[in-house]
Backbone as JSON, one array per atom type, in Angstrom:
{
  "sequence": "MEVREEQVIASLVDKDPELKKYYEEHQELERKLAEFQHKHHLSPDEEVEKKRLQKLKLLGKDKIMEILGRHRQAGATQ",
  "N": [[142.75, 275.51, 137.78], [141.69, 272.44, 139.24], [138.52, 271.66, 140.85], [139.25, 269.58, 142.95], [142.16, 269.67, 143.15], [142.2, 272.67, 143.84], [140.85, 271.97, 146.56], [142.75, 269.87, 147.73], [145.06, 271.59, 147.82], [144.38, 273.6, 149.49], [143.93, 272.28, 151.75], [146.58, 271.62, 152.55], [148.14, 273.99, 152.33], [149.05, 275.53, 154.12], [151.15, 274.01, 155.58], [152.86, 273.91, 154.01], [155.26, 275.78, 153.19], [156.45, 276.65, 150.56], [154.54, 275.51, 148.71], [152.46, 277.31, 149.24], [153.38, 279.75, 148.93], [153.86, 279.61, 145.85], [151.05, 279.18, 145.01], [149.7, 281.31, 145.88], [150.97, 282.99, 144.79], [150.27, 282.5, 142.14], [147.5, 282.8, 142.28], [147.68, 285.55, 142.18], [148.65, 286.0, 139.66], [146.47, 284.97, 137.89], [144.38, 287.28, 138.7], [145.97, 289.73, 137.73], [146.06, 289.01, 134.61], [143.2, 288.62, 134.77], [142.45, 291.02, 134.67], [143.24, 292.31, 131.93], [141.68, 290.55, 130.47], [139.2, 292.06, 130.65], [139.27, 294.53, 129.06], [139.03, 295.43, 126.09], [140.83, 296.17, 124.14], [144.23, 295.7, 123.45], [147.07, 297.16, 123.9], [150.58, 296.61, 122.41], [152.0, 296.65, 123.59], [151.08, 296.01, 126.64], [149.75, 293.34, 125.2], [152.29, 291.93, 125.23], [152.95, 291.87, 127.88], [150.79, 290.55, 129.04], [151.59, 287.99, 127.56], [153.93, 287.57, 128.83], [152.72, 287.17, 131.4], [151.09, 284.64, 131.1], [152.79, 282.5, 130.67], [154.27, 282.66, 133.22], [152.15, 282.17, 135.17], [151.54, 279.69, 134.13], [154.52, 278.51, 134.79], [154.38, 278.89, 137.12], [151.93, 276.85, 138.09], [152.56, 274.22, 136.97], [154.83, 273.87, 138.48], [153.44, 273.39, 141.56], [151.81, 271.74, 140.57], [153.89, 269.76, 140.82], [155.16, 269.88, 143.37], [152.56, 268.86, 144.82], [152.13, 266.53, 143.68], [154.31, 265.28, 145.2], [153.35, 265.45, 147.53], [151.08, 263.46, 147.26], [152.59, 261.36, 146.63], [154.15, 260.72, 148.88], [151.87, 260.59, 150.61], [151.77, 257.89, 149.97], [152.86, 256.35, 149.89], [153.58, 256.32, 153.43]],
  "CA": [[142.59, 274.42, 138.48], [140.15, 271.64, 139.1], [137.95, 271.81, 142.31], [139.74, 268.78, 143.84], [143.19, 270.08, 143.3], [142.13, 273.01, 144.74], [140.62, 271.44, 147.8], [144.12, 269.47, 148.01], [146.27, 272.61, 147.88], [143.93, 274.54, 150.45], [144.61, 271.67, 153.07], [147.86, 271.7, 152.55], [149.1, 275.23, 152.08], [149.38, 276.22, 155.84], [151.59, 273.24, 156.06], [153.8, 274.59, 153.04], [155.3, 276.79, 152.71], [156.97, 276.69, 149.46], [153.24, 276.02, 148.03], [151.7, 278.4, 149.7], [154.3, 280.7, 147.85], [153.54, 279.21, 144.53], [149.58, 279.28, 145.07], [149.33, 283.11, 146.41], [151.91, 283.96, 143.53], [149.08, 281.91, 141.09], [145.82, 284.14, 142.48], [147.75, 287.27, 142.01], [148.77, 285.96, 138.11], [144.88, 284.92, 137.51], [143.76, 288.63, 139.47], [146.0, 290.19, 136.99], [145.15, 288.49, 133.73], [141.81, 289.15, 134.18], [141.94, 292.67, 134.29], [143.78, 292.2, 130.95], [140.44, 289.73, 129.94], [137.93, 293.11, 130.86], [139.8, 295.11, 128.78], [138.35, 295.69, 124.43], [141.54, 296.2, 122.96], [145.09, 295.56, 124.25], [148.81, 297.95, 123.71], [151.25, 296.14, 121.91], [152.87, 296.24, 125.23], [149.67, 294.79, 126.69], [149.98, 292.43, 125.15], [153.69, 291.06, 125.47], [152.7, 292.08, 129.53], [149.63, 289.18, 129.07], [151.6, 286.48, 127.3], [154.75, 287.08, 129.67], [152.04, 286.45, 133.05], [150.93, 283.52, 131.14], [154.11, 281.61, 130.81], [154.79, 282.6, 134.61], [151.21, 281.57, 135.58], [151.8, 278.11, 133.78], [155.52, 277.82, 135.4], [154.0, 278.42, 138.48], [151.13, 275.7, 137.66], [153.54, 273.43, 136.95], [155.4, 273.78, 140.64], [152.63, 273.71, 142.18], [151.71, 270.48, 140.37], [155.13, 269.1, 141.11], [154.97, 269.74, 144.71], [151.47, 267.88, 144.96], [153.05, 264.91, 143.32], [155.28, 264.85, 145.84], [152.44, 265.2, 148.47], [150.92, 262.46, 146.92], [153.57, 259.86, 147.07], [154.45, 260.66, 150.32], [151.02, 259.81, 151.31], [151.14, 256.65, 149.41], [154.41, 255.4, 151.4], [153.29, 255.97, 154.41]],
  "C": [[141.57, 274.19, 138.41], [139.84, 271.77, 140.51], [138.84, 271.17, 143.11], [141.09, 268.87, 143.81], [143.16, 271.7, 144.07], [141.6, 273.21, 146.05], [142.26, 270.98, 147.91], [144.85, 270.82, 148.73], [145.76, 273.48, 148.66], [143.86, 273.21, 152.09], [145.86, 271.84, 153.32], [149.29, 272.99, 152.5], [149.12, 276.06, 153.22], [150.45, 275.25, 156.24], [152.93, 273.37, 155.31], [153.92, 275.36, 152.84], [155.75, 277.48, 151.31], [155.52, 276.44, 148.48], [152.76, 276.78, 148.07], [152.49, 279.54, 148.71], [153.21, 280.48, 146.12], [151.75, 279.11, 144.4], [149.09, 280.27, 145.42], [149.72, 283.5, 144.9], [150.28, 283.72, 142.05], [147.75, 282.77, 141.03], [146.76, 285.13, 142.2], [148.24, 286.98, 140.35], [147.25, 285.88, 137.62], [144.61, 286.48, 137.71], [143.94, 289.54, 138.22], [145.86, 289.92, 135.27], [143.85, 288.89, 133.58], [141.47, 290.4, 134.22], [142.56, 293.26, 133.16], [142.39, 291.92, 129.82], [138.71, 291.54, 129.77], [138.24, 294.23, 129.65], [139.48, 294.56, 126.96], [139.7, 295.24, 123.74], [142.91, 296.26, 123.94], [146.14, 295.95, 123.72], [149.12, 296.81, 122.76], [152.24, 295.6, 123.17], [152.09, 295.57, 126.25], [149.9, 293.18, 126.98], [151.3, 291.44, 125.42], [153.35, 291.02, 127.35], [151.51, 290.63, 129.42], [150.5, 287.91, 128.84], [152.68, 286.32, 128.45], [154.13, 286.59, 131.12], [151.46, 285.0, 132.5], [151.64, 282.42, 131.62], [154.4, 281.86, 132.48], [153.5, 282.2, 135.53], [151.45, 279.94, 135.53], [153.36, 277.52, 134.49], [155.0, 277.24, 136.55], [153.37, 277.22, 139.07], [152.01, 274.43, 137.86], [154.1, 272.67, 138.41], [154.5, 273.23, 141.33], [151.79, 272.21, 142.28], [152.81, 269.18, 140.84], [154.84, 268.43, 142.68], [153.51, 268.22, 145.56], [151.53, 266.69, 144.72], [153.68, 264.43, 144.48], [154.29, 265.0, 147.45], [151.81, 263.89, 148.18], [151.62, 261.02, 147.69], [153.96, 260.12, 148.07], [153.51, 260.31, 150.9], [151.23, 258.6, 150.87], [152.58, 256.07, 150.12], [154.51, 255.38, 152.65], [152.2, 255.37, 155.19]]
}
């Protein structure tokens, strides 16, 4: 995520439990994926798991962006 997005998330995470949930999941998935990055070779099962985690991370990021969009829209209408 971009620095600006990270800053917006940081300002909203304590106010929005849904955002907090997805952001924490996103961070955990990043940590797990980083573990795979440090390996020189992945087994076929590890490759499958890596792809699964990447998909989950992408879905979570989409959800985070949707939530941020709602906050931006609500801010523009207030």
